[in-house]
Coordinates of C-alpha atoms in Angstrom, one line a residue:
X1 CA -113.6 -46.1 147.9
X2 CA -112.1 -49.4 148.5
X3 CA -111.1 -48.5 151.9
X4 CA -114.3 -47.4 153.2
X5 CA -116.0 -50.7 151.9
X6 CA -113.3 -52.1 154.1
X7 CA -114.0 -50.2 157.0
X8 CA -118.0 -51.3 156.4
X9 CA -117.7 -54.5 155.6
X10 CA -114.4 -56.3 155.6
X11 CA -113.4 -58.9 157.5
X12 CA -110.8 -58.1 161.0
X13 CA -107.8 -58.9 158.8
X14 CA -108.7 -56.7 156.2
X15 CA -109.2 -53.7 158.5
X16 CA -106.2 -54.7 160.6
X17 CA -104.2 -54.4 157.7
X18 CA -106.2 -51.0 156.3
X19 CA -105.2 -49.5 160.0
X20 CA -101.5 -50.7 159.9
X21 CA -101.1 -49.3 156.3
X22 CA -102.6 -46.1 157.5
X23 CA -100.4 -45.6 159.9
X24 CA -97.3 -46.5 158.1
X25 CA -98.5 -43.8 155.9
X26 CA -99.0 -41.3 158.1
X27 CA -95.5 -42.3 159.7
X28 CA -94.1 -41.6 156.7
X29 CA -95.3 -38.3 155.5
X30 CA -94.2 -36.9 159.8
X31 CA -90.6 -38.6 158.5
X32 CA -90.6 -37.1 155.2
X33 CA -92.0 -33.7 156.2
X34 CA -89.3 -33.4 159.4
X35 CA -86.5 -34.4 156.8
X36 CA -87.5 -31.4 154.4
X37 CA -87.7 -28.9 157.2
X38 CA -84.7 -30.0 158.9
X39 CA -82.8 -29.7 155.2
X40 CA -84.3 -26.6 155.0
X41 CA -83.6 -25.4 158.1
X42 CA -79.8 -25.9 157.6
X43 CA -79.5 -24.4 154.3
X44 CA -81.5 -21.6 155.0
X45 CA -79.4 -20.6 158.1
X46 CA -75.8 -21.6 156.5
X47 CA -77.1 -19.0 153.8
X48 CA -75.4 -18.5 150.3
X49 CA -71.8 -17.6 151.4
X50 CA -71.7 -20.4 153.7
X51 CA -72.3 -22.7 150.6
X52 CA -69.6 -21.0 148.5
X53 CA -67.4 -21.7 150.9
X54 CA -68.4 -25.8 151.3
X55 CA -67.9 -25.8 147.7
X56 CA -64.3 -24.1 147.7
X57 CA -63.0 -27.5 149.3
X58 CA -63.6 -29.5 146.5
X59 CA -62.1 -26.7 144.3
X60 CA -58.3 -27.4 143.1
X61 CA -58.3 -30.6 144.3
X62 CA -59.0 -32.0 140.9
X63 CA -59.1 -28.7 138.7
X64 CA -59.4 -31.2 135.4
X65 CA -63.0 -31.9 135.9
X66 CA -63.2 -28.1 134.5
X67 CA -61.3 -27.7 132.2
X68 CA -62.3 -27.5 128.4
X69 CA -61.7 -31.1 126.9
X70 CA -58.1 -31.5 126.1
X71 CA -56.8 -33.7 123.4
X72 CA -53.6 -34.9 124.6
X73 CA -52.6 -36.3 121.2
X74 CA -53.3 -32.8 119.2
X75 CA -50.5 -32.5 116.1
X76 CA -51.2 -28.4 116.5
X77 CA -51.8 -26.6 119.4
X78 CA -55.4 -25.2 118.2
X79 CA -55.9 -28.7 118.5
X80 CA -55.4 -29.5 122.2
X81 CA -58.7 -27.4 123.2
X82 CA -60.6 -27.3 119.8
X83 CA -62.4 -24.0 119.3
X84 CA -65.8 -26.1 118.6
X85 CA -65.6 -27.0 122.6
X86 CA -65.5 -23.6 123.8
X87 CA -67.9 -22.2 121.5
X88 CA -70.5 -24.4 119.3
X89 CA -71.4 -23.5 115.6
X90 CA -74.3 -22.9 116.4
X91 CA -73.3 -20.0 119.7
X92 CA -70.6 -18.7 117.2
X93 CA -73.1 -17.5 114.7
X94 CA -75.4 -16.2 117.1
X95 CA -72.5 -13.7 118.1
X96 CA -72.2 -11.6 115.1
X97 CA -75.0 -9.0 116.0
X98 CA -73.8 -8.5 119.4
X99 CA -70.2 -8.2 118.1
X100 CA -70.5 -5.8 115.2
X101 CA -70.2 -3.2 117.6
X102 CA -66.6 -4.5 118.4
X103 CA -66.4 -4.9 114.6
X104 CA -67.0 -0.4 114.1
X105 CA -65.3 0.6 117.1
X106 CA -62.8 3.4 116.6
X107 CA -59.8 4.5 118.2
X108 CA -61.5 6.9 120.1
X109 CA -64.3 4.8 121.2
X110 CA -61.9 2.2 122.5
X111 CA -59.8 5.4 124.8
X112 CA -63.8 6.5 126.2
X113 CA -64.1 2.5 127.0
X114 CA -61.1 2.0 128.3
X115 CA -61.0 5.3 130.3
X116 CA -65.1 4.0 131.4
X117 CA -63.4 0.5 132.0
X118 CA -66.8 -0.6 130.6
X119 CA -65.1 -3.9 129.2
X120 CA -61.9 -6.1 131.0
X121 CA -58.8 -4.8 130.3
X122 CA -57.4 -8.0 127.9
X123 CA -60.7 -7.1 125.5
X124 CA -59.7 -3.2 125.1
X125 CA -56.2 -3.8 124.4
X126 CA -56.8 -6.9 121.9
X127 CA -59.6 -4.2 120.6
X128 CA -56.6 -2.3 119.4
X129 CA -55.2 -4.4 117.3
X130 CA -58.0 -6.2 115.4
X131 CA -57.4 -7.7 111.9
X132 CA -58.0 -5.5 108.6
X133 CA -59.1 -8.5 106.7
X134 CA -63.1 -8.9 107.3
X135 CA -63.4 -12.0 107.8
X136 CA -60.4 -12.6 110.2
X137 CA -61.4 -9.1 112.0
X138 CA -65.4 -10.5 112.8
X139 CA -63.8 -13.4 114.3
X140 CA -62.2 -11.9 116.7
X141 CA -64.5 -9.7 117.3
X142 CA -66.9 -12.5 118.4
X143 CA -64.3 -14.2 120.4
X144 CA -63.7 -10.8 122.3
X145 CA -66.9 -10.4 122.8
X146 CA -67.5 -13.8 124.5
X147 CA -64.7 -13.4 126.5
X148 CA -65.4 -10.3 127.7
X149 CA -69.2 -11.6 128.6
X150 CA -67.7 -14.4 130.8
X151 CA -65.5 -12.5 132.5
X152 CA -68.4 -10.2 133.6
X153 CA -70.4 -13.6 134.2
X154 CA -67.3 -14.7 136.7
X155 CA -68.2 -11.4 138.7
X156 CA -71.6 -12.5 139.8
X157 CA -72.4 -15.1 143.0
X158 CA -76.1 -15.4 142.8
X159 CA -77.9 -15.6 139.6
X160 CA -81.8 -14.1 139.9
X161 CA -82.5 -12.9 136.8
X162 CA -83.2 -14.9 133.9
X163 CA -81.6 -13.4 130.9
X164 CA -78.2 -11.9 133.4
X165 CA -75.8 -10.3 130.9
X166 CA -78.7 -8.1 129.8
X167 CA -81.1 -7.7 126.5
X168 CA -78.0 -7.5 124.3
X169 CA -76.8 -10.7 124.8
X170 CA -78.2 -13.8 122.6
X171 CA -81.0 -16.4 124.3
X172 CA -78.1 -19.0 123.1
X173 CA -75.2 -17.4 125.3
X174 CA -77.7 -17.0 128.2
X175 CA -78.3 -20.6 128.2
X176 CA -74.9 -22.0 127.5
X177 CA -73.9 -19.6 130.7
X178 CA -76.2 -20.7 133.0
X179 CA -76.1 -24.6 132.0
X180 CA -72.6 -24.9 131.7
X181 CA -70.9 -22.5 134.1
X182 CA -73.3 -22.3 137.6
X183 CA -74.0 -24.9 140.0
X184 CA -77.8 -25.4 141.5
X185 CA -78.5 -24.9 144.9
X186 CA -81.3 -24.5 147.4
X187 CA -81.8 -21.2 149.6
X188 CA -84.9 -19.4 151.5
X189 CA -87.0 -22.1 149.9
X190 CA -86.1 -21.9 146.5
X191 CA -83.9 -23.7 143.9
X192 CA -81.1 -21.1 142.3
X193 CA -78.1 -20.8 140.1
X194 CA -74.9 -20.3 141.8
X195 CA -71.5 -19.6 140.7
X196 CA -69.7 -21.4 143.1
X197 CA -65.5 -21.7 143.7
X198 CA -65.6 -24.8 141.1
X199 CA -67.4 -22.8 138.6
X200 CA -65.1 -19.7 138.8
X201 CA -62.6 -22.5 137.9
X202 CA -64.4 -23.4 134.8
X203 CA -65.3 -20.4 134.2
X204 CA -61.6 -19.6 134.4
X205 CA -60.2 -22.5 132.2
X206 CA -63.0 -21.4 129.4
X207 CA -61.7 -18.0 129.6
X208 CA -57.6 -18.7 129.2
X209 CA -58.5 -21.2 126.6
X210 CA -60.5 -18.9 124.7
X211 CA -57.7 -16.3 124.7
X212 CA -55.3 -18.5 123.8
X213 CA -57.0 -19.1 120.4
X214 CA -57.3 -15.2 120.3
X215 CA -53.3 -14.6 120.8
X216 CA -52.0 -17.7 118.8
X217 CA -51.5 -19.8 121.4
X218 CA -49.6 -17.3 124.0
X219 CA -51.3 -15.1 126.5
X220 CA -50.7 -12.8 129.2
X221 CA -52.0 -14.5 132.2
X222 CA -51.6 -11.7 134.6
X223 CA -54.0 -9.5 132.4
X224 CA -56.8 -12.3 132.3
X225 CA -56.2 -12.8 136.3
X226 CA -56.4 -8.9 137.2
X227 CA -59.6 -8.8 135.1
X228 CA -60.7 -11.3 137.0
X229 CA -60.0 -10.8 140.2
X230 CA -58.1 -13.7 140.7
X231 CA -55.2 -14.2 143.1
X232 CA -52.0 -15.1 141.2
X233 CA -51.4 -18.5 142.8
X234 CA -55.3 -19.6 141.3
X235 CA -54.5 -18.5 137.9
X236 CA -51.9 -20.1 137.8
X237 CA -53.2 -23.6 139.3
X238 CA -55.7 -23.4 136.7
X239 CA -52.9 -22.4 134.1
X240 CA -50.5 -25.7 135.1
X241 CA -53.1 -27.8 134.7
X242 CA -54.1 -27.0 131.3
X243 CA -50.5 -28.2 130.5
X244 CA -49.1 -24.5 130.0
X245 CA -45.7 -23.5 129.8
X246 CA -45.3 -20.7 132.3
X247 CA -42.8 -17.9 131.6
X248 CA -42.1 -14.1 132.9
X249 CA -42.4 -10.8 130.6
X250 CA -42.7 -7.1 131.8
X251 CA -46.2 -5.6 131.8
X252 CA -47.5 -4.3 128.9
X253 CA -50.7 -2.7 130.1
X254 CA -48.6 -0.2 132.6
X255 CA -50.4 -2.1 135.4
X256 CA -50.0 -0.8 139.2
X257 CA -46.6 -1.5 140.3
X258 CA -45.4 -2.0 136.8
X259 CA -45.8 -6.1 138.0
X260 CA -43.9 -8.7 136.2
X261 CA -46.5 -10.5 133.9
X262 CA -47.3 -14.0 133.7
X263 CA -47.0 -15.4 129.8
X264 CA -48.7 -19.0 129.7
X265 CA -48.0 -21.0 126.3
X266 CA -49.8 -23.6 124.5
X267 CA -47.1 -25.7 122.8
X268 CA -46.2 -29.5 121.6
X269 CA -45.2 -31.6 123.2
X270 CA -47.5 -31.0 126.3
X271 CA -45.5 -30.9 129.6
X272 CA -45.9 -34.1 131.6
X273 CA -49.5 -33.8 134.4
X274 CA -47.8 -33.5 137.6
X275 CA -49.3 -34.8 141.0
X276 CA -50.8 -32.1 143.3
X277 CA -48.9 -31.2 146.0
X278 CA -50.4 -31.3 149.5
X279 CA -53.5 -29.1 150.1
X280 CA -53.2 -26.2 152.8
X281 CA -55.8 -26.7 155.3
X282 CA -59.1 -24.8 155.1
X283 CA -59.4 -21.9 157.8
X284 CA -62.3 -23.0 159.8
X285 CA -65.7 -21.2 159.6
X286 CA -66.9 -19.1 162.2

């Protein structure tokens, strides 16, 4: 309204300046519109996989940014990565109705899982041996049950439902695994949750650190990288730099091959950080 009185009765100055702000505006909203399209443009024809990729160079290059927080001046190992940082009180309690049914299982439930392979393979052998004590048992049976959930997590690259591990699993767990473990990104117009390389990593740290307070502080790496689908040389990356001490035992699990397995331990004092080594160079995208 106070531009058209201008434009009726202001004085030349007035409507040289109404004109000139007009057009700056106008100017503006060509620029902004051309950015956005020109953005859009380029992310929609890079597409998903191309972003995976972009985000892969960061990856390893500083793995600690992803790792669960690590007290470097624990006095116990359960210490260095405290439980309460992997799973909150608050997510810990909301596991016990999914887990009871890790709680029941029988013998011959566990042989129809494991010949189903409807859960990773570190989850059906720890299954095995679960404690008699109830307490201690329900525990683990929580823990196993998370683990086993992240892994599955790990597995997916675009995230378009909202609630992606399915009815079963708590509103809580849903939310901690889309806030914490996928990146945001923008395709065909829309925002979405990725899981890009860097949040495999974290994903990755969560899951070795959570079986290391499952297997007293000693866990068989090459199990936990087979399940997954890891190459050796990025579990292990991940493994060094959570300060653990790397040593070689035969399979267990009668793996393919019968392939040496990978123990990492979680022991005082921590090994000293070392500096990465150079990086290999990216193969260029087509």
């Amino acid at each position: 309204q106070v531009d058209l009185c201008i434009e009726a009765f202001g004085t030349s100055k007035q409507k040289r300046a109404l004109n000139s702000r007009r057009m700056n505006a106008v100017g503006n909203d060509i620029l902004n519109t051309a950015v956005i399209k020109a953005a859009a443009n380029i992310i929609d024809a890079k597409g998903v996989t191309a972003l995976i990729q972009d985000v892969a160079q960061d990856d390893v290059q500083n793995i600690s940014i992803f790792l669960p927080p690590c007290n470097e001046d624990a006095d116990k190992p359960e210490n260095v990565y405290k439980f309460e940082d992997i799973l909150s009180p608050a997510e810990y309690e909301a596991l016990q109705v999914p887990a009871a049914v890790f709680v029941n299982m029988t013998s011959e439930e566990i042989a129809k899982k494991t010949e189903d392979k409807s859960h990773c393979s570190f989850v059906l052998e720890e299954l095995k041996f679960l404690p008699a004590d109830e307490k201690r048992r329900d525990h683990k049976a929580r823990c196993l049950w998370f683990l086993d959930t992240l892994i599955k997590f790990s597995y997916l690259k675009v995230i378009k439902k909202k609630h992606p591990m399915g009815p079963e699993c708590p509103h809580i767990i849903s939310r901690k695994l889309m806030k914490n473990f996928t990146s945001l990104t923008y395709n065909n117009g829309s925002v979405q949750n990725l899981i890009s390389a860097s949040m495999k990593t974290k994903i990755t740290a969560y899951v070795i650190a959570l079986a290391l307070h499952i297997n007293n502080f000693q866990t068989d790496l090459t199990v936990l990288q087979n399940d997954m689908k890891l190459q050796e040389s990025k579990m292990m990356d991940v493994a060094k730099a959570m300060r653990l001490k790397i040593s070689k035992a035969k399979g267990l699990l009668g793996l393919e091959n019968d392939q040496n397995h990978k123990l990492g331990t979680l022991s005082l004092p921590l090994p000293v950080q070392k500096a990465p080594g150079n990086q290999k160079k990216r193969k260029k995208m087509a």
